[in-house]
Amino acid sequence: MTFFKYHNGILHAERVPLPVIADAVGTPVHVYSAGALRHTANRFMAALRHLPAARFAFAVKANPNTAVLRLLADCGYGADIVSGGELRRALDAGMAPSGIVFSGVGKTDRELTDALDAGIGQFNLELEEEGHVLARLAESRGVRAPAVLRVNPDIDGGTHAKISTGKRENKFGVAITEAPDMFDRLARLDGLDLHGIALHIGSQLADLKPLEAAYRRVGELVFALRSRGHAITRVDLGGGLGIPYRSGDAMPSFDDYGAMVSRVTEQWSVGLTFEPGRVIAGLAGLLMTRVIWVKPGVAHPFVIVDAGMNDLARPALYDAFHRFAAVTPNGDTMVANIAGPVCETGDTFGMAQTVDLVRRGDLAVFHATGAYGAAMASSYNCRPLSPQVLVDGDTFAVVGDRILPAELAA
Ligand code: LLP
């Protein structure tokens, strides 16, 4: 189901024609659909709700926009955070502290302290020493920090190397083989309420098999820890499900995922936590841009648009594909290279692509930018941070202002 459709030849976000947003706000602009966010957030939950004591923590890194987080909080989501800044965002959006999970391999003492003071629901420990530091900080405040140990199951998620996190050589989690003895030592600390395990093997996973293999390893660990006398009451299964960026991409359905999780975790007797990011927000956003030039090239022309790698870094970082389409297509196509204005050859969104014919001044979009789009924006080349708009039905609101380089200048 898409909430971005053509009506009378004009691409709309829900019932708002995109040219109306371009006229009001300018380009480039990130546009989100509230309907799409709600629909996907509810469907994801519905596919997993039958699981015991399921909790849902949206991975804030995918889309930290406060209006988006508020909407997801209304749908019953907590937050998976990785920094003090994300903690602030989640709290500002009205997320209950008890629904906040703190992941991340480099939490500072300041961040741990702030999260303790906020009373968050779960710390995901990434190394043994972090457990000792957190326990000391908690004890000095007269509290016990709710914590789980993140393990690295040494499974290749089969995704891009830069977003793979579950292999032994990656920086995340503790080796699953060392987890039992480490758990024994950490569970003795008075300042920790250590009650579970977490894992996350990577993002944009197109296949459930590596996830299932990783979950099975964690299942064995749950039973091994119980046999050592530990009460294991929660497993955090992370995020990672992929979305179709290309029309032919086949991705696991939420129901297939739910069925796999049920099958694998049936005997675990734990509450389950999920940390989805991309699957919730990815298809709920697009980046609207205006064509500055159609410049002749050697094999194909360059369509130079006013959005750059500073607005959408994924193609430059991971060779990611985001479908380019005209807002008012005339039915003709062209083969072109799509590029931004930033002074790097890597500021290219696609080479030799067959796309809608566009001319100077036309509006166009990059699809599926709702996750890791604005979230990863920068002001490189002293470009503004682009505004963000949330459409709901036939209305829209600016939920993130354009931030000019002068406002960022040091
Ligand atoms: N939990 C943890 C501990 C994570 O590290 C991540 C993502 C998630 C949950 C959410 O994963 P998701 O459901 O979104 O796949 N910037 C990259 C993606 C980086 C993902 C990092 N961790 C991209 O644009 O593809």
Short mmCIF file of C-alpha atoms and ligand atoms in Angstrom, two decimals:
data_model
loop_
_atom_site.label_atom_id
_atom_site.label_comp_id
_atom_site.label_asym_id
_atom_site.label_seq_id
_atom_site.Cartn_x
_atom_site.Cartn_y
_atom_site.Cartn_z
CA MET A 1 0.00 0.00 0.00
CA THR A 2 1.46 3.33 -0.99
CA PHE A 3 0.39 6.72 0.24
CA PHE A 4 2.30 8.43 -2.60
CA LYS A 5 0.23 8.16 -5.78
CA TYR A 6 -0.50 10.00 -9.01
CA HIS A 7 -3.90 11.68 -9.33
CA ASN A 8 -4.62 13.50 -12.59
CA GLY A 9 -0.97 13.12 -13.58
CA ILE A 10 0.38 14.80 -10.43
CA LEU A 11 2.19 12.92 -7.67
CA HIS A 12 0.40 13.36 -4.33
CA ALA A 13 1.35 12.63 -0.75
CA GLU A 14 -1.98 11.32 0.52
CA ARG A 15 -4.38 14.01 -0.77
CA VAL A 16 -1.83 16.81 -1.07
CA PRO A 17 -0.35 17.50 -4.55
CA LEU A 18 3.43 17.69 -4.16
CA PRO A 19 3.75 20.96 -6.16
CA VAL A 20 1.70 22.63 -3.41
CA ILE A 21 4.35 21.64 -0.87
CA ALA A 22 7.18 22.75 -3.18
CA ASP A 23 5.52 26.16 -3.62
CA ALA A 24 4.98 26.59 0.10
CA VAL A 25 8.23 25.23 1.47
CA GLY A 26 10.72 25.10 -1.40
CA THR A 27 13.04 22.26 -2.39
CA PRO A 28 14.75 20.03 -1.50
CA VAL A 29 12.24 18.89 1.10
CA HIS A 30 11.70 15.62 2.95
CA VAL A 31 8.01 14.67 2.86
CA TYR A 32 6.50 12.07 5.21
CA SER A 33 3.04 10.54 5.14
CA ALA A 34 1.39 10.21 8.55
CA GLY A 35 -1.04 7.67 7.10
CA ALA A 36 1.79 5.50 5.83
CA LEU A 37 3.61 5.67 9.17
CA ARG A 38 0.48 4.73 11.13
CA HIS A 39 -0.47 1.99 8.71
CA THR A 40 2.96 0.33 8.80
CA ALA A 41 3.48 0.81 12.53
CA ASN A 42 0.10 -0.80 13.25
CA ARG A 43 0.67 -3.65 10.80
CA PHE A 44 4.08 -4.47 12.24
CA MET A 45 2.61 -4.61 15.73
CA ALA A 46 -0.38 -6.65 14.60
CA ALA A 47 1.93 -9.29 13.10
CA LEU A 48 3.79 -9.67 16.40
CA ARG A 49 1.25 -8.79 19.04
CA HIS A 50 0.45 -12.43 19.79
CA LEU A 51 3.98 -12.91 21.10
CA PRO A 52 4.44 -12.85 24.87
CA ALA A 53 4.81 -9.41 26.47
CA ALA A 54 5.96 -7.92 23.15
CA ARG A 55 7.48 -4.43 23.30
CA PHE A 56 8.18 -2.20 20.35
CA ALA A 57 11.05 0.28 20.39
CA PHE A 58 11.36 2.30 17.18
CA ALA A 59 15.01 2.76 16.18
CA VAL A 60 15.19 6.55 16.48
CA LYS A 61 18.30 6.67 14.31
CA ALA A 62 16.14 5.85 11.29
CA ASN A 63 14.00 8.95 11.69
CA PRO A 64 14.48 11.18 14.74
CA ASN A 65 11.94 13.81 13.69
CA THR A 66 9.95 14.74 16.80
CA ALA A 67 6.59 14.75 15.00
CA VAL A 68 7.31 11.31 13.60
CA LEU A 69 8.31 10.02 17.04
CA ARG A 70 5.18 11.51 18.58
CA LEU A 71 3.02 9.76 16.00
CA LEU A 72 4.76 6.45 16.70
CA ALA A 73 4.41 6.98 20.45
CA ASP A 74 0.66 7.33 19.86
CA CYS A 75 0.77 3.97 18.06
CA GLY A 76 2.29 2.41 21.19
CA TYR A 77 5.97 2.50 20.28
CA GLY A 78 8.85 3.19 22.62
CA ALA A 79 12.31 4.06 21.37
CA ASP A 80 15.61 2.36 20.69
CA ILE A 81 18.23 5.08 21.19
CA VAL A 82 21.98 5.26 20.72
CA SER A 83 22.93 8.68 22.11
CA GLY A 84 22.04 11.35 24.61
CA GLY A 85 20.61 13.38 21.74
CA GLU A 86 18.24 10.57 20.81
CA LEU A 87 17.25 10.21 24.48
CA ARG A 88 16.27 13.89 24.48
CA ARG A 89 14.28 13.48 21.25
CA ALA A 90 12.41 10.44 22.53
CA LEU A 91 11.50 12.17 25.79
CA ASP A 92 10.53 15.40 24.01
CA ALA A 93 8.23 13.34 21.78
CA GLY A 94 6.43 12.09 24.86
CA MET A 95 7.77 8.56 24.86
CA ALA A 96 7.54 6.91 28.28
CA PRO A 97 11.03 6.45 29.80
CA SER A 98 10.12 2.85 30.62
CA GLY A 99 9.72 2.19 26.87
CA ILE A 100 13.22 3.42 26.02
CA VAL A 101 16.04 0.98 25.20
CA PHE A 102 19.61 2.30 25.11
CA SER A 103 21.76 0.46 22.53
CA GLY A 104 25.16 1.57 21.28
CA VAL A 105 28.77 0.55 21.54
CA GLY A 106 30.09 3.85 22.87
CA LYS A 107 27.85 5.24 25.59
CA THR A 108 29.66 7.86 27.65
CA ASP A 109 29.37 8.12 31.45
CA ARG A 110 27.37 11.31 30.92
CA GLU A 111 24.91 9.51 28.62
CA LEU A 112 24.58 6.56 30.99
CA THR A 113 23.94 8.93 33.89
CA ASP A 114 21.33 10.95 32.02
CA ALA A 115 19.55 7.75 30.95
CA LEU A 116 19.58 6.46 34.55
CA ASP A 117 18.19 9.76 35.81
CA ALA A 118 15.47 9.63 33.16
CA GLY A 119 14.55 6.13 34.36
CA ILE A 120 14.76 4.34 31.00
CA GLY A 121 13.52 0.77 30.77
CA GLN A 122 16.55 -1.09 29.42
CA PHE A 123 20.30 -0.69 28.90
CA ASN A 124 21.80 -2.99 26.26
CA LEU A 125 25.35 -3.68 27.46
CA GLU A 126 27.91 -3.96 24.68
CA LEU A 127 30.95 -4.97 26.73
CA GLU A 128 31.65 -6.23 30.25
CA GLU A 129 33.30 -3.05 31.48
CA GLU A 130 30.23 -1.03 30.53
CA GLY A 131 28.24 -3.23 32.94
CA HIS A 132 30.63 -2.43 35.79
CA VAL A 133 30.53 1.30 35.08
CA LEU A 134 26.73 1.33 34.80
CA ALA A 135 26.39 -0.68 38.03
CA ARG A 136 28.58 1.84 39.91
CA LEU A 137 26.66 4.80 38.54
CA ALA A 138 23.34 3.16 39.45
CA GLU A 139 24.46 2.21 42.95
CA SER A 140 25.63 5.73 43.67
CA ARG A 141 22.06 6.83 42.89
CA GLY A 142 20.52 4.09 44.97
CA VAL A 143 18.92 2.36 41.96
CA ARG A 144 19.42 -0.85 39.98
CA ALA A 145 19.88 -0.41 36.25
CA PRO A 146 17.63 -2.67 34.15
CA ALA A 147 20.01 -4.31 31.68
CA VAL A 148 20.43 -7.03 29.09
CA LEU A 149 23.66 -8.26 27.52
CA ARG A 150 24.00 -7.74 23.77
CA VAL A 151 25.64 -10.73 22.17
CA ASN A 152 27.31 -11.05 18.81
CA PRO A 153 26.08 -14.35 17.37
CA ASP A 154 28.67 -14.43 14.55
CA ILE A 155 26.11 -14.63 11.78
CA ASP A 156 26.42 -12.92 8.41
CA GLY A 157 23.14 -11.12 7.74
CA GLY A 158 23.91 -11.08 4.01
CA THR A 159 23.55 -7.32 3.74
CA HIS A 160 25.92 -4.49 2.76
CA ALA A 161 29.19 -4.78 4.72
CA LYS A 162 28.79 -1.29 6.17
CA ILE A 163 25.46 -2.13 7.81
CA SER A 164 26.27 -5.67 8.94
CA THR A 165 26.65 -5.91 12.71
CA GLY A 166 26.40 -9.57 13.72
CA LYS A 167 29.72 -11.00 12.57
CA ARG A 168 32.50 -11.79 15.03
CA GLU A 169 34.78 -9.13 13.58
CA ASN A 170 32.15 -6.36 13.94
CA LYS A 171 32.40 -3.99 16.89
CA PHE A 172 28.98 -4.83 18.34
CA GLY A 173 28.05 -7.00 21.30
CA VAL A 174 30.10 -9.57 23.17
CA ALA A 175 31.11 -12.91 21.65
CA ILE A 176 28.24 -15.31 22.26
CA THR A 177 30.75 -17.94 23.38
CA GLU A 178 31.97 -15.67 26.20
CA ALA A 179 28.47 -14.57 27.23
CA PRO A 180 27.71 -17.26 29.89
CA ASP A 181 30.75 -16.57 32.08
CA MET A 182 30.39 -12.81 31.58
CA PHE A 183 26.72 -13.01 32.53
CA ASP A 184 27.71 -14.86 35.77
CA ARG A 185 30.07 -12.04 36.69
CA LEU A 186 27.74 -9.17 35.78
CA ALA A 187 24.68 -10.72 37.42
CA ARG A 188 26.48 -10.52 40.78
CA LEU A 189 26.63 -6.70 40.68
CA ASP A 190 24.15 -5.03 43.02
CA GLY A 191 23.68 -2.03 40.73
CA LEU A 192 22.44 -4.14 37.81
CA ASP A 193 19.16 -5.90 37.26
CA LEU A 194 20.54 -8.12 34.49
CA HIS A 195 17.64 -10.08 33.10
CA GLY A 196 18.08 -10.81 29.42
CA ILE A 197 19.88 -10.88 26.10
CA ALA A 198 19.87 -8.63 23.03
CA LEU A 199 21.10 -9.03 19.48
CA HIS A 200 20.95 -7.17 16.17
CA ILE A 201 22.77 -8.63 13.17
CA GLY A 202 22.34 -5.90 10.58
CA SER A 203 19.99 -3.77 8.56
CA GLN A 204 18.15 -4.08 5.21
CA LEU A 205 18.01 -7.87 5.64
CA ALA A 206 16.28 -9.44 2.65
CA ASP A 207 16.21 -12.99 3.97
CA LEU A 208 14.88 -14.36 7.25
CA LYS A 209 17.31 -17.31 7.36
CA PRO A 210 20.30 -15.53 8.92
CA LEU A 211 17.95 -13.89 11.45
CA GLU A 212 16.48 -17.27 12.32
CA ALA A 213 19.95 -18.79 12.71
CA ALA A 214 20.98 -15.93 15.01
CA TYR A 215 17.78 -16.23 17.07
CA ARG A 216 18.37 -19.97 17.48
CA ARG A 217 21.85 -19.35 18.85
CA VAL A 218 20.38 -16.89 21.31
CA GLY A 219 17.74 -19.47 22.28
CA GLU A 220 20.49 -21.92 23.21
CA LEU A 221 22.12 -19.22 25.30
CA VAL A 222 18.85 -18.50 27.13
CA PHE A 223 18.65 -22.14 28.24
CA ALA A 224 22.36 -22.29 29.11
CA LEU A 225 21.96 -19.21 31.32
CA ARG A 226 18.89 -20.64 33.02
CA SER A 227 20.78 -23.83 33.80
CA ARG A 228 23.33 -21.62 35.56
CA GLY A 229 20.54 -20.24 37.73
CA HIS A 230 19.85 -16.94 35.97
CA ALA A 231 16.31 -15.64 35.59
CA ILE A 232 16.08 -14.68 31.91
CA THR A 233 12.85 -12.78 31.36
CA ARG A 234 13.47 -10.76 28.19
CA VAL A 235 15.15 -11.12 24.80
CA ASP A 236 15.57 -8.11 22.54
CA LEU A 237 15.52 -9.36 18.95
CA GLY A 238 16.73 -6.07 17.42
CA GLY A 239 15.58 -4.72 14.07
CA GLY A 240 16.86 -5.23 10.56
CA LEU A 241 14.01 -6.16 8.21
CA GLY A 242 14.55 -4.81 4.71
CA ILE A 243 12.23 -2.84 2.44
CA PRO A 244 11.81 -2.99 -1.37
CA TYR A 245 13.75 -0.05 -2.81
CA ARG A 246 13.34 -1.44 -6.35
CA SER A 247 9.98 -2.50 -7.64
CA GLY A 248 11.09 -6.15 -8.09
CA ASP A 249 12.67 -6.52 -4.62
CA ALA A 250 11.13 -9.36 -2.60
CA MET A 251 11.25 -8.75 1.13
CA PRO A 252 10.00 -10.86 4.02
CA SER A 253 6.45 -9.97 5.01
CA PHE A 254 5.63 -8.97 8.58
CA ASP A 255 3.51 -12.09 8.87
CA ASP A 256 6.35 -14.34 7.70
CA TYR A 257 8.61 -12.67 10.23
CA GLY A 258 6.00 -13.07 12.98
CA ALA A 259 5.56 -16.75 12.13
CA MET A 260 9.32 -17.34 12.21
CA VAL A 261 9.69 -15.56 15.55
CA SER A 262 6.80 -17.59 17.04
CA ARG A 263 8.29 -20.84 15.84
CA VAL A 264 11.80 -20.12 17.11
CA THR A 265 10.94 -18.53 20.44
CA GLU A 266 7.98 -20.75 21.42
CA GLN A 267 9.76 -22.44 24.33
CA TRP A 268 11.76 -19.48 25.56
CA SER A 269 9.25 -18.16 28.14
CA VAL A 270 10.49 -14.58 27.83
CA GLY A 271 9.06 -11.22 26.85
CA LEU A 272 10.28 -10.09 23.43
CA THR A 273 11.45 -6.65 22.36
CA PHE A 274 11.65 -5.46 18.75
CA GLU A 275 13.69 -2.52 17.46
CA PRO A 276 12.42 -1.84 13.92
CA GLY A 277 13.56 1.29 12.13
CA ARG A 278 13.64 1.11 8.34
CA VAL A 279 10.53 -1.07 7.93
CA ILE A 280 8.43 1.44 9.82
CA ALA A 281 9.63 4.70 8.26
CA GLY A 282 11.42 3.89 5.00
CA LEU A 283 8.51 3.79 2.58
CA ALA A 284 6.65 6.55 4.43
CA GLY A 285 8.91 9.30 3.12
CA LEU A 286 10.30 10.76 -0.06
CA LEU A 287 12.72 13.53 -0.91
CA MET A 288 11.34 16.11 -3.33
CA THR A 289 13.84 17.99 -5.45
CA ARG A 290 13.92 20.32 -8.45
CA VAL A 291 15.92 19.78 -11.60
CA ILE A 292 18.52 22.54 -11.92
CA TRP A 293 20.05 21.45 -15.25
CA VAL A 294 19.97 18.67 -17.75
CA LYS A 295 23.64 18.70 -18.67
CA PRO A 296 25.06 16.82 -21.66
CA GLY A 297 27.33 13.87 -20.71
CA VAL A 298 29.56 11.45 -22.60
CA ALA A 299 27.15 8.51 -22.77
CA HIS A 300 24.07 9.99 -21.12
CA PRO A 301 23.00 13.40 -19.90
CA PHE A 302 23.35 14.34 -16.23
CA VAL A 303 20.14 15.37 -14.53
CA ILE A 304 21.49 17.74 -11.88
CA VAL A 305 18.99 18.16 -9.06
CA ASP A 306 18.96 20.53 -6.10
CA ALA A 307 19.17 17.66 -3.56
CA GLY A 308 22.63 16.37 -2.83
CA MET A 309 24.43 13.69 -0.88
CA ASN A 310 24.11 15.98 2.11
CA ASP A 311 20.30 15.47 1.93
CA LEU A 312 20.41 11.76 1.10
CA ALA A 313 23.72 10.09 1.86
CA ARG A 314 22.74 6.46 1.24
CA PRO A 315 23.66 6.26 -2.49
CA ALA A 316 27.10 7.78 -1.84
CA LEU A 317 27.73 5.65 1.27
CA TYR A 318 26.29 2.28 0.30
CA ASP A 319 25.63 2.55 -3.46
CA ALA A 320 21.98 2.45 -2.42
CA PHE A 321 19.22 2.85 -4.98
CA HIS A 322 16.36 5.32 -4.52
CA ARG A 323 13.88 5.38 -7.38
CA PHE A 324 13.79 8.74 -9.17
CA ALA A 325 10.47 9.87 -10.63
CA ALA A 326 8.95 13.05 -12.03
CA VAL A 327 6.17 14.74 -10.05
CA THR A 328 4.26 15.47 -13.28
CA PRO A 329 5.52 12.87 -15.78
CA ASN A 330 4.54 13.33 -19.42
CA GLY A 331 4.85 9.63 -20.27
CA ASP A 332 8.24 9.88 -21.99
CA THR A 333 11.43 8.45 -20.53
CA MET A 334 15.14 9.17 -20.83
CA VAL A 335 18.36 7.38 -19.93
CA ALA A 336 20.30 9.64 -17.60
CA ASN A 337 22.74 9.94 -14.74
CA ILE A 338 21.08 11.55 -11.73
CA ALA A 339 23.41 13.72 -9.68
CA GLY A 340 23.37 16.39 -7.01
CA PRO A 341 25.18 19.72 -6.87
CA VAL A 342 27.81 18.72 -4.26
CA CYS A 343 31.41 18.87 -5.41
CA GLU A 344 32.12 15.15 -5.27
CA THR A 345 31.81 12.54 -8.00
CA GLY A 346 30.14 10.36 -5.37
CA ASP A 347 27.25 12.83 -5.21
CA THR A 348 25.46 10.68 -7.77
CA PHE A 349 22.11 8.98 -7.20
CA GLY A 350 22.29 6.64 -10.17
CA MET A 351 24.07 6.12 -13.49
CA ALA A 352 22.48 5.19 -16.82
CA GLN A 353 19.01 4.91 -15.37
CA THR A 354 15.84 4.88 -17.41
CA VAL A 355 13.73 7.55 -15.75
CA ASP A 356 10.83 9.88 -16.47
CA LEU A 357 11.83 12.57 -18.91
CA VAL A 358 12.58 15.74 -16.95
CA ARG A 359 13.62 19.24 -17.93
CA ARG A 360 15.17 22.18 -16.13
CA GLY A 361 12.78 23.43 -13.45
CA ASP A 362 10.76 20.21 -13.14
CA LEU A 363 9.95 18.70 -9.78
CA ALA A 364 11.03 15.11 -9.08
CA VAL A 365 11.34 12.77 -6.12
CA PHE A 366 13.58 10.11 -4.69
CA HIS A 367 11.36 7.42 -3.19
CA ALA A 368 11.71 5.50 0.08
CA THR A 369 13.76 8.06 1.97
CA GLY A 370 11.75 8.06 5.22
CA ALA A 371 14.44 6.05 7.03
CA TYR A 372 18.08 7.13 7.14
CA GLY A 373 17.28 10.09 4.88
CA ALA A 374 16.97 13.38 6.80
CA ALA A 375 18.41 11.44 9.76
CA MET A 376 21.80 11.32 8.04
CA ALA A 377 21.74 14.80 6.47
CA SER A 378 24.67 17.17 6.82
CA SER A 379 25.50 20.72 5.86
CA TYR A 380 28.45 19.69 3.65
CA ASN A 381 29.35 22.36 1.09
CA CYS A 382 27.64 24.85 3.43
CA ARG A 383 24.28 23.69 2.23
CA PRO A 384 21.17 24.08 4.38
CA LEU A 385 19.64 21.16 6.25
CA SER A 386 16.46 20.63 4.24
CA PRO A 387 13.01 21.11 5.76
CA GLN A 388 10.72 18.24 6.68
CA VAL A 389 6.98 18.14 6.06
CA LEU A 390 4.40 15.77 7.50
CA VAL A 391 1.30 15.19 5.40
CA ASP A 392 -1.87 13.89 7.02
CA GLY A 393 -4.86 13.46 4.73
CA ASP A 394 -5.37 16.74 2.93
CA THR A 395 -3.23 18.86 5.24
CA PHE A 396 0.48 19.24 5.80
CA ALA A 397 2.73 20.85 8.38
CA VAL A 398 6.39 21.82 8.42
CA VAL A 399 7.80 19.58 11.16
CA GLY A 400 11.45 20.42 10.58
CA ASP A 401 12.69 23.83 9.51
CA ARG A 402 15.25 24.53 6.84
CA ILE A 403 18.43 25.27 8.81
CA LEU A 404 20.76 27.66 7.05
CA PRO A 405 24.55 27.36 7.21
CA ALA A 406 24.67 30.73 8.95
CA GLU A 407 22.71 29.24 11.86
CA LEU A 408 25.22 26.40 12.14
CA ALA A 409 28.32 28.54 11.70
CA ALA A 410 30.88 28.33 14.46
N1 LLP B 1 18.74 -1.86 16.65
C1 LLP B 1 20.06 -1.65 16.58
C2 LLP B 1 20.89 -2.02 17.72
C3 LLP B 1 20.62 -1.10 15.42
O1 LLP B 1 21.94 -0.91 15.34
C4 LLP B 1 19.78 -0.75 14.33
C5 LLP B 1 20.32 -0.15 13.12
C6 LLP B 1 18.39 -0.96 14.47
C7 LLP B 1 17.91 -1.54 15.64
C8 LLP B 1 17.41 -0.63 13.38
O2 LLP B 1 17.63 -1.36 12.24
P1 LLP B 1 16.61 -1.32 11.02
O3 LLP B 1 15.32 -1.97 11.47
O4 LLP B 1 16.41 0.09 10.63
O5 LLP B 1 17.28 -2.10 9.96
N2 LLP B 1 22.31 4.05 7.79
C9 LLP B 1 22.13 2.71 7.29
C10 LLP B 1 21.46 1.81 8.31
C11 LLP B 1 22.21 1.70 9.61
C12 LLP B 1 21.52 0.82 10.61
C13 LLP B 1 22.23 0.84 11.91
N3 LLP B 1 21.58 0.10 12.95
C14 LLP B 1 21.34 2.78 5.99
O6 LLP B 1 20.96 3.87 5.56
O7 LLP B 1 21.10 1.76 5.34
#
